[in-house]
mmCIF file of C-alpha atoms and ligand atoms in Angstrom:
data_model
loop_
_atom_site.group_PDB
_atom_site.id
_atom_site.type_symbol
_atom_site.label_atom_id
_atom_site.label_comp_id
_atom_site.label_asym_id
_atom_site.label_seq_id
_atom_site.Cartn_x
_atom_site.Cartn_y
_atom_site.Cartn_z
ATOM 1 C CA MET C 111 145.580 115.485 148.386
ATOM 2 C CA THR C 112 145.379 117.172 151.781
ATOM 3 C CA LYS C 113 148.093 119.475 153.070
ATOM 4 C CA HIS C 114 149.485 117.954 156.228
ATOM 5 C CA TYR C 115 150.249 119.805 159.467
ATOM 6 C CA LEU C 116 152.364 117.790 161.869
ATOM 7 C CA LEU C 117 151.710 119.227 165.321
ATOM 8 C CA THR C 118 152.661 116.184 167.391
ATOM 9 C CA PRO C 119 155.289 116.176 170.159
ATOM 10 C CA GLY C 120 157.681 114.204 167.980
ATOM 11 C CA PRO C 121 158.198 113.746 165.219
ATOM 12 C CA VAL C 122 157.863 117.411 164.306
ATOM 13 C CA PRO C 123 157.999 118.814 160.754
ATOM 14 C CA VAL C 124 161.390 118.893 159.066
ATOM 15 C CA PRO C 125 162.260 122.335 157.609
ATOM 16 C CA PRO C 126 163.073 122.345 153.866
ATOM 17 C CA GLU C 127 166.729 123.301 154.498
ATOM 18 C CA ILE C 128 167.137 120.119 156.552
ATOM 19 C CA ALA C 129 164.990 117.928 154.288
ATOM 20 C CA LEU C 130 167.237 118.856 151.359
ATOM 21 C CA LYS C 131 170.303 117.709 153.291
ATOM 22 C CA GLU C 132 168.531 114.458 154.136
ATOM 23 C CA ALA C 133 168.096 113.948 150.373
ATOM 24 C CA LEU C 134 171.791 114.332 149.449
ATOM 25 C CA PRO C 135 173.738 111.288 148.241
ATOM 26 C CA VAL C 136 175.660 109.442 150.942
ATOM 27 C CA PHE C 137 179.454 109.501 151.020
ATOM 28 C CA HIS C 138 181.921 107.353 152.916
ATOM 29 C CA HIS C 139 182.298 107.890 156.646
ATOM 30 C CA ARG C 140 186.003 107.056 157.060
ATOM 31 C CA THR C 141 186.995 110.227 155.228
ATOM 32 C CA GLY C 142 188.149 113.744 155.918
ATOM 33 C CA GLU C 143 184.817 114.948 154.571
ATOM 34 C CA PHE C 144 182.915 113.087 157.276
ATOM 35 C CA ALA C 145 185.412 114.042 159.983
ATOM 36 C CA ALA C 146 184.891 117.736 159.181
ATOM 37 C CA VAL C 147 181.135 117.359 159.560
ATOM 38 C CA TYR C 148 181.584 115.347 162.757
ATOM 39 C CA ARG C 149 183.892 117.961 164.296
ATOM 40 C CA ASP C 150 181.338 120.639 163.543
ATOM 41 C CA ILE C 151 178.416 118.729 165.053
ATOM 42 C CA ALA C 152 180.499 117.803 168.116
ATOM 43 C CA LYS C 153 180.944 121.516 168.808
ATOM 44 C CA GLY C 154 177.303 122.266 168.081
ATOM 45 C CA LEU C 155 176.018 119.524 170.364
ATOM 46 C CA LYS C 156 178.005 120.990 173.258
ATOM 47 C CA TYR C 157 176.244 124.297 172.659
ATOM 48 C CA ILE C 158 172.826 122.684 172.469
ATOM 49 C CA PHE C 159 173.316 120.597 175.630
ATOM 50 C CA GLN C 160 175.028 123.606 177.271
ATOM 51 C CA THR C 161 177.954 121.452 178.302
ATOM 52 C CA GLU C 162 181.703 121.074 178.095
ATOM 53 C CA ASN C 163 181.285 117.282 178.084
ATOM 54 C CA GLU C 164 181.464 115.201 174.946
ATOM 55 C CA VAL C 165 178.126 114.323 173.341
ATOM 56 C CA TYR C 166 177.918 111.183 171.187
ATOM 57 C CA ALA C 167 175.475 110.555 168.369
ATOM 58 C CA LEU C 168 174.029 107.036 168.253
ATOM 59 C CA ALA C 169 172.114 105.385 165.430
ATOM 60 C CA SER C 170 168.874 104.679 167.290
ATOM 61 C CA SER C 171 165.769 106.377 168.512
ATOM 62 C CA GLY C 172 165.855 108.051 171.924
ATOM 63 C CA THR C 173 165.128 104.855 173.822
ATOM 64 C CA GLY C 174 168.428 103.360 172.609
ATOM 65 C CA ALA C 175 170.292 106.184 174.321
ATOM 66 C CA MET C 176 168.180 105.682 177.452
ATOM 67 C CA GLU C 177 169.137 102.017 177.491
ATOM 68 C CA ALA C 178 172.787 102.981 176.946
ATOM 69 C CA THR C 179 172.814 105.017 180.154
ATOM 70 C CA VAL C 180 171.688 101.960 182.084
ATOM 71 C CA ALA C 181 174.003 99.448 180.372
ATOM 72 C CA ASN C 182 177.034 101.748 180.614
ATOM 73 C CA LEU C 183 176.695 103.253 184.084
ATOM 74 C CA LEU C 184 175.504 100.344 186.195
ATOM 75 C CA SER C 185 176.575 96.917 187.368
ATOM 76 C CA PRO C 186 174.649 93.837 188.512
ATOM 77 C CA GLY C 187 173.092 94.383 191.924
ATOM 78 C CA ASP C 188 173.143 98.187 191.700
ATOM 79 C CA ARG C 189 170.301 100.203 193.124
ATOM 80 C CA ILE C 190 168.956 103.320 191.463
ATOM 81 C CA ILE C 191 166.233 105.873 192.131
ATOM 82 C CA VAL C 192 163.745 106.582 189.366
ATOM 83 C CA ALA C 193 161.662 109.732 189.728
ATOM 84 C CA SER C 194 158.864 109.314 187.207
ATOM 85 C CA CYS C 195 155.677 111.189 186.363
ATOM 86 C CA GLY C 196 154.444 109.528 183.178
ATOM 87 C CA ILE C 197 155.025 106.930 180.507
ATOM 88 C CA PHE C 198 158.591 107.939 179.719
ATOM 89 C CA GLY C 199 159.600 108.052 183.377
ATOM 90 C CA CYS C 200 158.172 104.543 183.682
ATOM 91 C CA ARG C 201 160.342 103.530 180.719
ATOM 92 C CA TRP C 202 163.404 104.117 182.925
ATOM 93 C CA ILE C 203 161.965 101.600 185.393
ATOM 94 C CA GLU C 204 161.254 99.057 182.651
ATOM 95 C CA ILE C 205 164.750 99.311 181.176
ATOM 96 C CA ALA C 206 166.467 99.178 184.567
ATOM 97 C CA GLN C 207 164.420 96.181 185.697
ATOM 98 C CA GLU C 208 165.148 94.369 182.437
ATOM 99 C CA TYR C 209 168.840 94.718 183.322
ATOM 100 C CA GLY C 210 168.145 93.360 186.800
ATOM 101 C CA MET C 211 168.656 96.636 188.641
ATOM 102 C CA GLU C 212 166.917 97.281 191.918
ATOM 103 C CA VAL C 213 164.693 100.326 191.501
ATOM 104 C CA VAL C 214 163.633 102.665 194.279
ATOM 105 C CA SER C 215 160.651 104.342 192.683
ATOM 106 C CA VAL C 216 159.783 107.923 193.566
ATOM 107 C CA SER C 217 156.803 108.203 191.282
ATOM 108 C CA VAL C 218 154.021 110.727 191.290
ATOM 109 C CA GLU C 219 150.581 110.576 189.744
ATOM 110 C CA TRP C 220 150.596 111.268 185.993
ATOM 111 C CA GLY C 221 150.014 114.961 185.450
ATOM 112 C CA LYS C 222 152.060 115.977 188.490
ATOM 113 C CA ALA C 223 155.731 116.966 188.493
ATOM 114 C CA VAL C 224 158.281 114.867 190.358
ATOM 115 C CA LYS C 225 159.053 116.146 193.838
ATOM 116 C CA PRO C 226 162.693 117.114 194.425
ATOM 117 C CA ALA C 227 162.163 116.782 198.194
ATOM 118 C CA GLU C 228 161.066 113.155 197.709
ATOM 119 C CA ILE C 229 164.233 112.466 195.730
ATOM 120 C CA GLU C 230 166.281 114.043 198.516
ATOM 121 C CA LYS C 231 164.518 111.851 201.068
ATOM 122 C CA ALA C 232 165.036 108.705 198.965
ATOM 123 C CA LEU C 233 168.735 109.544 198.613
ATOM 124 C CA ARG C 234 169.028 109.976 202.398
ATOM 125 C CA GLU C 235 167.286 106.655 203.009
ATOM 126 C CA ASN C 236 169.276 104.829 200.312
ATOM 127 C CA PRO C 237 172.808 106.200 200.480
ATOM 128 C CA ASP C 238 174.097 103.336 198.311
ATOM 129 C CA VAL C 239 172.146 104.215 195.145
ATOM 130 C CA LYS C 240 174.348 104.728 192.115
ATOM 131 C CA ALA C 241 172.091 106.991 190.089
ATOM 132 C CA VAL C 242 168.902 109.023 189.975
ATOM 133 C CA TYR C 243 167.019 108.701 186.693
ATOM 134 C CA THR C 244 164.356 111.219 185.735
ATOM 135 C CA THR C 245 162.698 113.034 182.829
ATOM 136 C CA PHE C 246 163.003 116.694 181.875
ATOM 137 C CA VAL C 247 159.814 117.124 179.841
ATOM 138 C CA GLU C 248 157.426 114.212 180.344
ATOM 139 C CA THR C 249 155.915 114.232 176.877
ATOM 140 C CA SER C 250 153.046 111.917 177.785
ATOM 141 C CA THR C 251 151.567 114.488 180.184
ATOM 142 C CA GLY C 252 153.178 117.752 179.070
ATOM 143 C CA VAL C 253 154.800 118.330 182.462
ATOM 144 C CA ALA C 254 158.288 119.803 182.974
ATOM 145 C CA ASN C 255 160.377 118.731 185.950
ATOM 146 C CA ASP C 256 162.663 121.003 187.945
ATOM 147 C CA ILE C 257 165.994 119.541 186.847
ATOM 148 C CA LYS C 258 167.981 122.453 188.272
ATOM 149 C CA THR C 259 166.774 121.766 191.824
ATOM 150 C CA ILE C 260 167.144 118.012 191.404
ATOM 151 C CA GLY C 261 170.695 118.570 190.111
ATOM 152 C CA GLU C 262 171.579 120.564 193.242
ATOM 153 C CA ILE C 263 170.322 117.746 195.439
ATOM 154 C CA VAL C 264 171.932 114.852 193.580
ATOM 155 C CA SER C 265 175.277 116.629 193.127
ATOM 156 C CA LYS C 266 175.756 116.625 196.920
ATOM 157 C CA THR C 267 175.730 112.813 196.923
ATOM 158 C CA ASN C 268 177.768 110.058 195.277
ATOM 159 C CA ALA C 269 174.926 109.313 192.880
ATOM 160 C CA VAL C 270 174.825 110.591 189.304
ATOM 161 C CA LEU C 271 171.831 112.352 187.777
ATOM 162 C CA VAL C 272 170.580 110.922 184.485
ATOM 163 C CA VAL C 273 168.030 113.007 182.599
ATOM 164 C CA ASP C 274 165.860 112.118 179.624
ATOM 165 C CA ALA C 275 165.756 115.399 177.706
ATOM 166 C CA ILE C 276 164.431 113.743 174.556
ATOM 167 C CA SER C 277 161.553 116.135 174.029
ATOM 168 C CA GLY C 278 162.612 119.124 176.111
ATOM 169 C CA LEU C 279 166.050 119.819 174.672
ATOM 170 C CA VAL C 280 166.304 122.792 172.293
ATOM 171 C CA GLY C 281 162.706 123.903 172.955
ATOM 172 C CA GLN C 282 162.929 124.654 176.647
ATOM 173 C CA GLU C 283 165.761 126.054 178.741
ATOM 174 C CA PHE C 284 168.108 123.237 179.674
ATOM 175 C CA ARG C 285 171.673 123.699 180.940
ATOM 176 C CA ALA C 286 173.386 120.363 181.518
ATOM 177 C CA ASP C 287 176.539 121.666 183.221
ATOM 178 C CA GLU C 288 175.063 124.530 185.201
ATOM 179 C CA TRP C 289 172.280 122.250 186.448
ATOM 180 C CA LYS C 290 174.799 119.534 187.370
ATOM 181 C CA VAL C 291 173.364 116.853 185.126
ATOM 182 C CA ASP C 292 175.697 113.861 184.692
ATOM 183 C CA ALA C 293 174.057 112.075 181.805
ATOM 184 C CA THR C 294 171.571 113.456 179.317
ATOM 185 C CA VAL C 295 169.934 111.749 176.384
ATOM 186 C CA SER C 296 168.016 113.246 173.503
ATOM 187 C CA ALA C 297 166.853 112.365 169.999
ATOM 188 C CA SER C 298 166.626 113.845 166.531
ATOM 189 C CA GLN C 299 162.883 114.023 165.881
ATOM 190 C CA LYS C 300 161.903 116.811 168.313
ATOM 191 C CA GLY C 301 163.683 120.106 168.906
ATOM 192 C CA PHE C 302 166.382 119.159 166.404
ATOM 193 C CA MET C 303 163.724 119.072 163.630
ATOM 194 C CA LEU C 304 165.292 116.024 161.974
ATOM 195 C CA ALA C 305 163.768 112.764 160.852
ATOM 196 C CA PRO C 306 163.809 110.111 163.599
ATOM 197 C CA GLY C 307 166.779 107.766 163.869
ATOM 198 C CA LEU C 308 169.510 109.630 165.712
ATOM 199 C CA ALA C 309 169.968 109.710 169.484
ATOM 200 C CA PHE C 310 172.428 111.618 171.637
ATOM 201 C CA ILE C 311 174.156 110.843 174.902
ATOM 202 C CA MET C 312 176.189 113.195 177.084
ATOM 203 C CA LEU C 313 178.240 111.986 180.039
ATOM 204 C CA SER C 314 180.006 113.998 182.759
ATOM 205 C CA GLY C 315 183.285 113.087 184.456
ATOM 206 C CA LYS C 316 181.307 111.720 187.423
ATOM 207 C CA ALA C 317 179.323 109.513 185.040
ATOM 208 C CA TRP C 318 182.522 108.299 183.318
ATOM 209 C CA LYS C 319 183.767 106.994 186.693
ATOM 210 C CA LEU C 320 180.722 104.708 186.747
ATOM 211 C CA VAL C 321 181.313 103.721 183.120
ATOM 212 C CA GLU C 322 184.829 102.593 184.020
ATOM 213 C CA ASN C 323 183.456 100.240 186.688
ATOM 214 C CA SER C 324 180.265 99.141 184.926
ATOM 215 C CA LYS C 325 179.879 95.395 184.473
ATOM 216 C CA LEU C 326 176.620 95.145 182.573
ATOM 217 C CA PRO C 327 176.856 93.616 179.096
ATOM 218 C CA LYS C 328 176.856 95.953 176.086
ATOM 219 C CA PHE C 329 178.404 96.008 172.669
ATOM 220 C CA TYR C 330 176.778 98.318 170.109
ATOM 221 C CA PHE C 331 175.997 100.960 172.723
ATOM 222 C CA ASP C 332 179.298 100.674 174.602
ATOM 223 C CA VAL C 333 180.092 104.373 175.113
ATOM 224 C CA ARG C 334 183.816 103.645 175.480
ATOM 225 C CA LYS C 335 183.864 102.799 171.776
ATOM 226 C CA TYR C 336 182.119 106.079 170.905
ATOM 227 C CA LYS C 337 184.590 108.022 173.056
ATOM 228 C CA LYS C 338 187.572 106.386 171.362
ATOM 229 C CA PHE C 339 186.261 107.178 167.885
ATOM 230 C CA TYR C 340 185.080 110.658 168.890
ATOM 231 C CA ALA C 341 188.737 111.580 169.316
ATOM 232 C CA LEU C 342 189.173 110.721 165.624
ATOM 233 C CA SER C 343 185.964 112.553 164.614
ATOM 234 C CA GLU C 344 184.455 109.228 163.654
ATOM 235 C CA THR C 345 181.882 106.782 164.954
ATOM 236 C CA PRO C 346 182.701 103.152 165.830
ATOM 237 C CA PHE C 347 180.100 101.750 163.426
ATOM 238 C CA THR C 348 178.610 102.964 160.142
ATOM 239 C CA PRO C 349 176.737 106.114 161.185
ATOM 240 C CA PRO C 350 173.441 107.277 159.671
ATOM 241 C CA ILE C 351 175.499 109.582 157.435
ATOM 242 C CA THR C 352 172.458 111.318 155.979
ATOM 243 C CA LEU C 353 171.132 112.224 159.420
ATOM 244 C CA ILE C 354 174.528 113.419 160.609
ATOM 245 C CA VAL C 355 174.819 115.711 157.583
ATOM 246 C CA ALA C 356 171.283 116.949 158.212
ATOM 247 C CA LEU C 357 172.168 117.465 161.892
ATOM 248 C CA GLN C 358 174.896 119.870 160.829
ATOM 249 C CA GLU C 359 172.200 121.935 159.115
ATOM 250 C CA SER C 360 169.876 121.629 162.112
ATOM 251 C CA ILE C 361 172.612 122.921 164.403
ATOM 252 C CA ARG C 362 173.333 125.751 161.958
ATOM 253 C CA LEU C 363 169.667 126.793 162.029
ATOM 254 C CA ILE C 364 169.491 126.534 165.830
ATOM 255 C CA ARG C 365 172.662 128.597 166.228
ATOM 256 C CA GLU C 366 171.429 131.169 163.730
ATOM 257 C CA LYS C 367 168.285 131.748 165.765
ATOM 258 C CA GLY C 368 169.999 131.286 169.130
ATOM 259 C CA LEU C 369 168.918 128.888 171.862
ATOM 260 C CA GLU C 370 167.557 131.631 174.109
ATOM 261 C CA ASN C 371 165.392 133.025 171.313
ATOM 262 C CA ILE C 372 164.078 129.528 170.607
ATOM 263 C CA TRP C 373 163.288 129.019 174.313
ATOM 264 C CA ASN C 374 161.458 132.362 174.373
ATOM 265 C CA GLU C 375 159.503 131.552 171.252
ATOM 266 C CA CYS C 376 158.422 128.140 172.539
ATOM 267 C CA GLY C 377 157.423 129.840 175.790
ATOM 268 C CA LEU C 378 155.264 132.309 173.866
ATOM 269 C CA LEU C 379 153.664 129.565 171.773
ATOM 270 C CA ALA C 380 152.982 127.599 174.966
ATOM 271 C CA LYS C 381 151.226 130.621 176.467
ATOM 272 C CA ALA C 382 149.149 131.036 173.317
ATOM 273 C CA ALA C 383 148.300 127.313 173.217
ATOM 274 C CA ARG C 384 147.174 127.321 176.857
ATOM 275 C CA SER C 385 144.997 130.316 176.128
ATOM 276 C CA GLY C 386 143.573 128.559 173.045
ATOM 277 C CA MET C 387 142.676 125.454 175.060
ATOM 278 C CA LYS C 388 140.953 127.537 177.733
ATOM 279 C CA ALA C 389 138.991 129.418 175.069
ATOM 280 C CA LEU C 390 137.724 126.056 173.831
ATOM 281 C CA GLY C 391 136.454 125.321 177.334
ATOM 282 C CA LEU C 392 139.108 122.636 177.868
ATOM 283 C CA GLU C 393 140.853 122.284 181.191
ATOM 284 C CA LEU C 394 144.638 122.297 180.999
ATOM 285 C CA PHE C 395 146.313 119.086 182.113
ATOM 286 C CA GLY C 396 149.569 119.005 184.004
ATOM 287 C CA GLU C 397 150.739 120.572 187.238
ATOM 288 C CA VAL C 398 153.759 122.327 185.728
ATOM 289 C CA PRO C 399 153.066 122.738 182.019
ATOM 290 C CA CYS C 400 156.140 122.529 179.829
ATOM 291 C CA GLU C 401 156.851 124.807 176.887
ATOM 292 C CA VAL C 402 157.070 122.334 174.036
ATOM 293 C CA VAL C 403 153.657 120.651 174.200
ATOM 294 C CA THR C 404 150.313 121.653 175.705
ATOM 295 C CA SER C 405 147.953 119.040 177.140
ATOM 296 C CA ALA C 406 144.279 119.490 177.922
ATOM 297 C CA LEU C 407 141.529 117.242 179.234
ATOM 298 C CA VAL C 408 138.817 116.359 176.727
ATOM 299 C CA PRO C 409 135.420 114.648 177.158
ATOM 300 C CA VAL C 410 136.258 110.910 177.137
ATOM 301 C CA GLU C 411 133.392 110.024 174.772
ATOM 302 C CA ILE C 412 135.098 111.981 171.993
ATOM 303 C CA GLY C 413 138.742 111.907 173.105
ATOM 304 C CA VAL C 414 140.018 109.503 170.438
ATOM 305 C CA GLU C 415 137.655 110.840 167.766
ATOM 306 C CA ILE C 416 138.967 114.405 168.114
ATOM 307 C CA VAL C 417 142.466 113.378 167.104
ATOM 308 C CA GLU C 418 141.276 111.099 164.285
ATOM 309 C CA THR C 419 138.795 113.611 162.833
ATOM 310 C CA LEU C 420 141.338 116.409 162.954
ATOM 311 C CA ARG C 421 143.802 114.306 160.981
ATOM 312 C CA GLU C 422 141.345 112.812 158.512
ATOM 313 C CA LYS C 423 139.264 115.915 157.739
ATOM 314 C CA TYR C 424 141.813 118.684 158.039
ATOM 315 C CA GLY C 425 145.214 116.985 157.721
ATOM 316 C CA VAL C 426 146.156 118.260 161.176
ATOM 317 C CA SER C 427 147.976 115.755 163.402
ATOM 318 C CA ILE C 428 148.017 116.346 167.138
ATOM 319 C CA ALA C 429 148.542 113.624 169.744
ATOM 320 C CA GLY C 430 146.052 112.000 172.061
ATOM 321 C CA GLY C 431 146.778 110.499 175.449
ATOM 322 C CA GLN C 432 148.943 107.415 175.909
ATOM 323 C CA GLY C 433 148.476 104.505 178.313
ATOM 324 C CA ASP C 434 146.000 105.336 181.070
ATOM 325 C CA LEU C 435 145.477 108.778 179.526
ATOM 326 C CA LYS C 436 144.239 107.382 176.205
ATOM 327 C CA GLY C 437 141.094 109.238 175.147
ATOM 328 C CA LYS C 438 141.339 111.569 178.135
ATOM 329 C CA ILE C 439 143.724 114.247 176.923
ATOM 330 C CA ILE C 440 144.939 115.838 173.716
ATOM 331 C CA ARG C 441 148.484 117.117 173.231
ATOM 332 C CA PHE C 442 149.319 119.973 170.881
ATOM 333 C CA ALA C 443 153.031 120.460 170.171
ATOM 334 C CA HIS C 444 154.789 123.783 169.632
ATOM 335 C CA MET C 445 158.456 122.949 169.297
ATOM 336 C CA GLY C 446 160.940 122.754 166.454
ATOM 337 C CA TYR C 447 159.581 123.809 163.092
ATOM 338 C CA ILE C 448 156.122 124.619 164.434
ATOM 339 C CA GLY C 449 155.386 128.331 164.410
ATOM 340 C CA LYS C 450 152.760 130.947 165.144
ATOM 341 C CA ALA C 451 150.805 130.362 161.935
ATOM 342 C CA ASP C 452 150.691 126.599 162.612
ATOM 343 C CA LEU C 453 149.184 127.340 166.000
ATOM 344 C CA LEU C 454 146.420 129.438 164.428
ATOM 345 C CA VAL C 455 145.659 126.753 161.839
ATOM 346 C CA GLY C 456 145.748 123.984 164.439
ATOM 347 C CA PHE C 457 143.501 125.718 166.948
ATOM 348 C CA THR C 458 141.001 126.835 164.315
ATOM 349 C CA CYS C 459 140.685 123.285 162.979
ATOM 350 C CA LEU C 460 140.529 121.867 166.506
ATOM 351 C CA GLU C 461 137.671 124.255 167.268
ATOM 352 C CA MET C 462 135.791 123.150 164.134
ATOM 353 C CA VAL C 463 136.209 119.499 165.068
ATOM 354 C CA LEU C 464 134.996 120.071 168.634
ATOM 355 C CA ILE C 465 131.934 121.910 167.292
ATOM 356 C CA GLU C 466 131.283 119.076 164.810
ATOM 357 C CA LEU C 467 131.536 116.597 167.664
ATOM 358 C CA GLY C 468 128.855 118.456 169.590
ATOM 359 C CA MET C 469 130.682 120.820 171.921
ATOM 360 C CA LYS C 470 129.102 124.230 172.379
ATOM 361 C CA ILE C 471 131.802 126.724 171.421
ATOM 362 C CA GLU C 472 131.417 130.201 169.992
ATOM 363 C CA LYS C 473 133.083 130.187 166.542
ATOM 364 C CA GLY C 474 136.439 131.929 166.308
ATOM 365 C CA LYS C 475 137.139 131.918 170.044
ATOM 366 C CA ALA C 476 140.248 129.733 169.930
ATOM 367 C CA ALA C 477 141.964 131.696 167.169
ATOM 368 C CA ALA C 478 141.058 134.967 168.906
ATOM 369 C CA ALA C 479 142.623 133.771 172.148
ATOM 370 C CA VAL C 480 145.782 132.587 170.392
ATOM 371 C CA GLU C 481 145.995 135.847 168.410
ATOM 372 C CA LYS C 482 145.619 137.931 171.538
ATOM 373 C CA VAL C 483 148.644 136.331 173.186
ATOM 374 C CA LEU C 484 150.734 136.509 170.020
ATOM 375 C CA LEU C 485 149.835 140.150 169.279
ATOM 376 C CA LYS C 486 150.639 141.192 172.835
ATOM 377 C CA ALA C 487 154.162 139.907 172.354
ATOM 378 C CA MET C 488 154.749 141.788 169.053
HETATM 379 N N1 PMP A 25 161.342 110.045 176.444
HETATM 380 C C1 PMP A 25 160.588 111.084 176.086
HETATM 381 C C2 PMP A 25 160.429 112.216 177.040
HETATM 382 C C3 PMP A 25 159.965 111.101 174.829
HETATM 383 O O1 PMP A 25 159.220 112.139 174.470
HETATM 384 C C4 PMP A 25 160.147 110.011 173.961
HETATM 385 C C5 PMP A 25 159.514 109.982 172.594
HETATM 386 N N2 PMP A 25 158.210 110.389 172.552
HETATM 387 C C6 PMP A 25 160.945 108.957 174.386
HETATM 388 C C7 PMP A 25 161.529 109.002 175.628
HETATM 389 C C8 PMP A 25 161.194 107.778 173.528
HETATM 390 O O2 PMP A 25 161.966 108.159 172.452
HETATM 391 P P1 PMP A 25 161.998 107.312 171.095
HETATM 392 O O3 PMP A 25 160.589 107.096 170.684
HETATM 393 O O4 PMP A 25 162.787 108.221 170.189
HETATM 394 O O5 PMP A 25 162.705 106.041 171.404
#
């Protein structure tokens, strides 16, 4: 049996405190016991999203919440702007087009960050658009977008700003209200350190005005139902009770450490990971590297093999590239329950694999580079 190190940008490892909660027997959800848990997580989610708005938990992966923002905010014939810079930005386009929306695409090459000035220009040229959809951390490239600046721009118009913060939330500074974000979605399997299966959706007052006029079909993900039941500390349908109970523990752990300390720690791990990649002779990928995952270019002949060998020989899972980036990059996560020691293990094993696959690297360089950054911060 090989010990397994999960260093992928979602899912991330589940801490034992949370895993134990996930193992508890289920209880009924139309009870005071559930309502008490729900009230507690409702408060905690506001802290994590840095918002005064209500945040609803949905039984789905993150994409379900993404789809909910389209189905609940828009109406047939609406036009939206999508500012995308990778696979998950493109997912906004796919969902919106499936619902028949007209998409004004403000896309940039994968690896670049979206350009706030381009969004501003698109808004000027298309004053009728209902919403701007974008991504906070584009997990497929490891790039972070400047949501604060985009929020300033969009807030001056009638459009709402919808942000996919599925992988960035918790790990990297994100302030929904201060940054004037109208709708944010996230999911359980990243910064929250939970098993997959729970998604979150936050809506501002400006977004609720669109909800009230939205004419797209929806049933399960109709946010009006979630709002109505939220007032009762319940969910409209049977919730994933186990995950909600585990979420209470996740929020407790996040609060105990403090969001700002978590942001700082992810920032430090990101610095160490970038230094580790450079020490391995790999070029960093991504114009504005985020703090929850580090991407680097790898020789294409061995791109897929690196990830497979690392997992099979050493039990270390990192991610490769997706879509057009398949085989071209590797992605090493450092969010959630991934710490300094995991980074040292991961980079040491990565170095061994690269040497085995024929790259000329002086032994011990990656760990030394990671150590140097970590020690400097002690
Ligand atoms: N957006 C981003 C930024 C993501 O990282 C992911 C998951 N990798 C998704 C959307 C899709 O989420 P899910 O797989 O939970 O549906």
